[in-house]
Coordinates of C-alpha atoms in Angstrom, one line a residue:
X20 CA 6.2 22.1 -5.7
X21 CA 9.4 22.4 -3.7
X22 CA 7.9 25.4 -1.9
X23 CA 5.4 23.2 -0.1
X24 CA 7.7 20.3 0.8
X25 CA 7.9 20.1 4.6
X26 CA 10.9 19.3 6.7
X27 CA 11.2 16.1 8.7
X28 CA 8.3 15.8 11.2
X29 CA 6.3 18.6 9.6
X30 CA 3.1 18.1 7.6
X31 CA 2.6 19.9 4.3
X32 CA -0.8 21.1 5.5
X33 CA 1.0 22.8 8.4
X34 CA 3.6 24.5 6.2
X35 CA 1.0 26.0 3.8
X36 CA -2.4 26.4 5.7
X37 CA -5.6 26.3 3.7
X38 CA -9.3 26.5 4.4
X39 CA -10.8 23.3 5.8
X40 CA -13.6 23.7 3.2
X41 CA -11.2 22.4 0.6
X42 CA -11.5 19.0 2.1
X43 CA -14.9 18.7 0.5
X44 CA -13.1 17.9 -2.8
X45 CA -11.3 14.8 -1.6
X46 CA -14.3 13.6 0.5
X47 CA -16.4 13.7 -2.7
X48 CA -13.7 12.2 -4.8
X49 CA -13.3 9.2 -2.5
X50 CA -16.8 8.0 -3.5
X51 CA -15.4 7.0 -6.8
X52 CA -12.6 4.9 -5.3
X53 CA -14.4 1.5 -5.1
X54 CA -15.6 1.8 -8.7
X55 CA -12.3 2.9 -10.0
X56 CA -10.5 0.2 -8.1
X57 CA -12.7 -2.6 -9.6
X58 CA -12.5 -1.1 -13.1
X59 CA -8.8 -0.7 -13.0
X60 CA -8.3 -4.3 -12.1
X61 CA -10.9 -5.6 -14.6
X62 CA -9.0 -3.7 -17.3
X63 CA -6.1 -6.0 -16.9
X64 CA -8.2 -8.8 -18.3
X65 CA -8.1 -7.2 -21.7
X66 CA -4.9 -5.1 -21.4
X67 CA -1.8 -6.0 -19.3
X68 CA 0.3 -2.7 -19.3
X69 CA 4.0 -3.2 -19.2
X70 CA 6.6 -0.5 -18.6
X71 CA 8.7 0.4 -21.7
X72 CA 11.6 -2.0 -22.3
X73 CA 14.1 0.8 -21.9
X74 CA 12.9 1.4 -18.4
X75 CA 15.3 -1.2 -17.1
X76 CA 18.7 -1.5 -18.7
X77 CA 22.3 -2.0 -17.5
X78 CA 23.0 1.7 -18.2
X79 CA 20.1 2.9 -16.2
X80 CA 20.9 0.5 -13.4
X81 CA 24.3 2.2 -13.1
X82 CA 22.5 5.4 -12.3
X83 CA 20.1 3.9 -9.8
X84 CA 17.0 1.8 -9.4
X85 CA 13.4 2.7 -8.5
X86 CA 11.2 -0.2 -7.4
X87 CA 7.5 0.3 -7.7
X88 CA 5.3 -1.7 -5.2
X89 CA 1.6 -1.6 -5.9
X90 CA -1.5 -2.1 -3.7
X91 CA -3.5 -5.1 -2.7
X92 CA -5.5 -5.1 -6.0
X93 CA -2.6 -6.7 -7.8
X94 CA -0.8 -5.6 -11.0
X95 CA -3.0 -2.9 -12.5
X96 CA -3.1 0.3 -14.4
X97 CA -2.5 2.2 -11.2
X98 CA 1.0 0.7 -10.4
X99 CA 1.7 1.0 -14.1
X100 CA 1.0 4.7 -13.8
X101 CA 3.4 4.9 -10.8
X102 CA 6.2 3.6 -13.0
X103 CA 5.4 5.7 -16.0
X104 CA 5.1 8.8 -13.8
X105 CA 8.7 8.3 -12.6
X106 CA 9.9 8.0 -16.2
X107 CA 7.8 11.1 -17.2
X108 CA 9.5 12.9 -14.3
X109 CA 12.9 12.1 -15.8
X110 CA 14.1 9.7 -13.2
X111 CA 17.4 8.6 -14.7
X112 CA 17.8 5.2 -13.1
X113 CA 16.0 1.9 -13.9
X114 CA 12.3 1.6 -13.0
X115 CA 10.8 -1.8 -12.3
X116 CA 7.6 -3.1 -10.7
X117 CA 7.8 -5.7 -7.9
X118 CA 4.8 -8.0 -8.4
X119 CA 4.1 -9.1 -4.8
X120 CA 0.4 -9.1 -5.3
X121 CA -0.5 -11.1 -8.4
X122 CA -3.5 -13.5 -8.3
X123 CA -7.2 -13.8 -8.8
X124 CA -8.9 -10.5 -8.2
X125 CA -11.0 -10.4 -5.0
X126 CA -9.6 -13.6 -3.5
X127 CA -6.0 -12.5 -3.9
X128 CA -6.8 -9.0 -2.7
X129 CA -7.9 -10.5 0.6
X130 CA -4.7 -12.5 0.9
X131 CA -2.6 -9.5 0.0
X132 CA -4.2 -7.5 2.8
X133 CA -4.5 -10.1 5.5
X134 CA -1.9 -12.9 5.2
X135 CA 1.1 -12.3 7.5
X136 CA 2.9 -15.3 5.9
X137 CA 2.5 -13.7 2.4
X138 CA 3.7 -10.3 3.7
X139 CA 6.8 -11.9 5.2
X140 CA 7.6 -14.0 2.2
X141 CA 7.2 -11.1 -0.3
X142 CA 9.1 -8.6 1.9
X143 CA 11.9 -11.1 2.1
X144 CA 12.0 -11.2 -1.7
X145 CA 12.0 -7.4 -1.9
X146 CA 14.8 -7.0 0.6
X147 CA 16.9 -9.5 -1.4
X148 CA 16.2 -7.6 -4.6
X149 CA 17.5 -4.4 -2.9
X150 CA 20.6 -6.2 -1.6
X151 CA 21.3 -7.9 -5.0
X152 CA 21.2 -4.5 -6.8
X153 CA 23.3 -2.6 -4.3
X154 CA 26.0 -5.3 -4.2
X155 CA 26.1 -5.6 -8.0
X156 CA 25.6 -2.1 -9.3
X157 CA 26.5 0.1 -6.2
X158 CA 24.0 2.7 -7.3
X159 CA 21.2 4.1 -5.1
X160 CA 17.8 2.4 -4.7
X161 CA 14.6 4.2 -4.2
X162 CA 11.2 2.7 -3.3
X163 CA 7.8 3.9 -4.4
X164 CA 4.8 2.1 -2.8
X165 CA 1.0 2.5 -2.8
X166 CA -1.6 1.3 -0.3
X167 CA -0.9 -2.3 0.8
X168 CA 2.4 -2.2 -0.9
X169 CA 3.6 0.3 1.7
X170 CA 3.7 -2.3 4.4
X171 CA 5.7 -4.7 2.2
X172 CA 8.3 -1.8 1.8
X173 CA 8.4 -1.1 5.5
X174 CA 9.0 -4.8 6.3
X175 CA 11.6 -5.1 3.6
X176 CA 13.5 -2.1 4.9
X177 CA 13.4 -3.5 8.4
X178 CA 15.0 -6.7 7.2
X179 CA 18.0 -5.1 5.4
X180 CA 21.4 -5.8 6.9
X181 CA 23.1 -3.0 8.8
X182 CA 25.4 -2.1 5.9
X183 CA 22.6 -1.8 3.4
X184 CA 20.6 1.4 2.9
X185 CA 18.2 2.7 0.3
X186 CA 18.2 6.3 -0.7
X187 CA 14.5 7.3 -0.3
X188 CA 11.3 5.4 0.2
X189 CA 7.9 7.0 -0.6
X190 CA 4.6 5.7 0.8
X191 CA 1.4 6.7 -1.0
X192 CA -1.8 6.2 0.9
X193 CA -0.3 3.6 3.3
X194 CA -2.8 1.1 4.6
X195 CA -0.7 0.6 7.8
X196 CA -1.9 1.5 11.3
X197 CA -1.0 5.0 12.4
X198 CA 0.9 3.7 15.5
X199 CA 3.2 1.4 13.6
X200 CA 6.9 2.0 14.5
X201 CA 8.6 3.7 11.6
X202 CA 12.0 4.1 13.2
X203 CA 13.6 0.9 11.9
X204 CA 12.5 1.6 8.3
X205 CA 13.5 5.2 8.5
X206 CA 17.0 4.3 9.7
X207 CA 17.4 2.3 6.5
X208 CA 17.0 5.4 4.3
X209 CA 20.0 7.6 3.7
X210 CA 17.8 10.5 2.6
X211 CA 14.3 10.2 3.9
X212 CA 11.1 8.2 4.3
X213 CA 8.1 10.1 2.9
X214 CA 4.4 9.4 3.4
X215 CA 1.5 11.0 1.5
X216 CA -2.1 10.8 2.8
X217 CA -5.4 12.5 3.0
X218 CA -8.7 12.8 4.9
X219 CA -10.3 12.1 1.6
X220 CA -9.2 8.4 1.8
X221 CA -12.2 7.7 4.0
X222 CA -13.5 4.6 2.2
X223 CA -10.4 2.4 1.6
X224 CA -8.2 3.6 4.5
X225 CA -10.9 4.7 6.9
X226 CA -14.0 2.4 6.8
X227 CA -12.4 -0.6 5.0
X228 CA -9.4 -1.0 7.3
X229 CA -11.5 -0.4 10.3
X230 CA -13.7 -3.4 9.4
X231 CA -11.1 -5.6 7.6
X232 CA -7.9 -4.5 9.4
X233 CA -4.8 -2.7 8.2
X234 CA -1.9 -4.4 6.5
X235 CA -0.2 -4.9 9.9
X236 CA -3.5 -6.4 11.1
X237 CA -4.8 -3.6 13.4
X238 CA -8.5 -2.9 13.1
X239 CA -8.4 0.9 12.8
X240 CA -8.3 3.6 10.3
X241 CA -5.0 3.7 8.4
X242 CA -2.1 6.1 8.7
X243 CA -2.9 7.3 5.1
X244 CA -6.2 8.5 6.3
X245 CA -5.6 9.9 9.8
X246 CA -1.8 10.5 9.8
X247 CA 1.1 8.8 11.6
X248 CA 1.8 8.9 15.3
X249 CA 5.5 9.6 14.4
X250 CA 7.8 12.5 14.5
X251 CA 11.2 11.2 13.6
X252 CA 14.4 12.6 12.0
X253 CA 14.4 11.5 8.4
X254 CA 10.6 11.0 8.2
X255 CA 8.4 13.4 6.3
X256 CA 4.6 13.3 6.3
X257 CA 2.8 15.1 3.5
X258 CA -0.9 15.6 3.9
X259 CA -3.0 16.4 0.9
X260 CA -2.9 20.0 -0.2
X261 CA -5.3 21.8 -2.7
X262 CA -2.2 22.9 -4.7
X263 CA -1.9 19.2 -5.8
X264 CA -5.2 19.3 -7.7
X265 CA -3.3 20.8 -10.6
X266 CA -1.2 17.6 -10.7
X267 CA -4.1 15.2 -10.6
X268 CA -4.1 14.3 -7.0
X269 CA -7.6 14.9 -5.7
X270 CA -7.0 13.6 -2.2
X271 CA -8.7 10.3 -2.7
X272 CA -7.0 6.9 -2.8
X273 CA -6.8 6.1 -6.5
X274 CA -5.5 9.6 -7.5
X275 CA -2.3 9.1 -5.6
X276 CA -1.2 7.2 -8.7
X277 CA -1.8 10.2 -11.0
X278 CA 1.2 10.1 -13.5
X279 CA 1.4 13.8 -13.4
X280 CA 1.5 13.9 -9.6
X281 CA 4.2 11.2 -9.6
X282 CA 6.2 13.1 -12.2
X283 CA 5.9 16.6 -10.8
X284 CA 5.9 16.0 -7.1
X285 CA 7.1 12.5 -6.1
X286 CA 10.0 12.1 -8.5
X287 CA 11.8 15.1 -7.2
X288 CA 11.7 13.6 -3.7
X289 CA 13.5 10.5 -5.1
X290 CA 16.1 12.6 -6.8
X291 CA 16.9 15.4 -4.3

């Protein structure tokens, strides 16, 4: 997939044009998002998936650390897939999940989306986890976030001291407003800040954030749906492309967590 990776400021849909008719696929796929979101969370009542014990070890930490930050639904099969996708893609560092979003489904989801105090407290904890690792192990840190977790990552990056940098941060379907200033977070990445989004994310990142607000509390469609108002050195925006169908990313919200997409496309962005 390296052939369709854009340079900073360029969208993948611009680097490899395709017929607009292909967008019918993600627009249809997004109809399943609400059902899949509820089912994925309900599944954790009966099965709480944990990453393999070997995913986080001192030896792997010496090579690096990837921190997975899930969406507002809380710990679920979807952020589990993000972690297993990195392992499947042969990421050689440690892989952990940052549970900023635990709580009662439904009630907690609203808090995770809307509470500024919660966002600040959890982004403080994430920033401290990054600092602790870098000062202890001196190996690169990468961040992989989905949906509401993307705002937690952005705020954590903004809070890092001047001498602290992560290597790469990847935002999947960010529920942040398109006009949010990415410059401070981008400056905290030695490699790049990458965002994936699609017009097929019309329900969660279009209608829902228009009515309920984005993670940064703007009542508008999210950047993951309409794209960012940013063209910065070190920032790469990847818009959904039909070539990614083969990797399980259908252009809707839930399929950004496809383990095959994470393994085949996203992991290489963390390791190159």
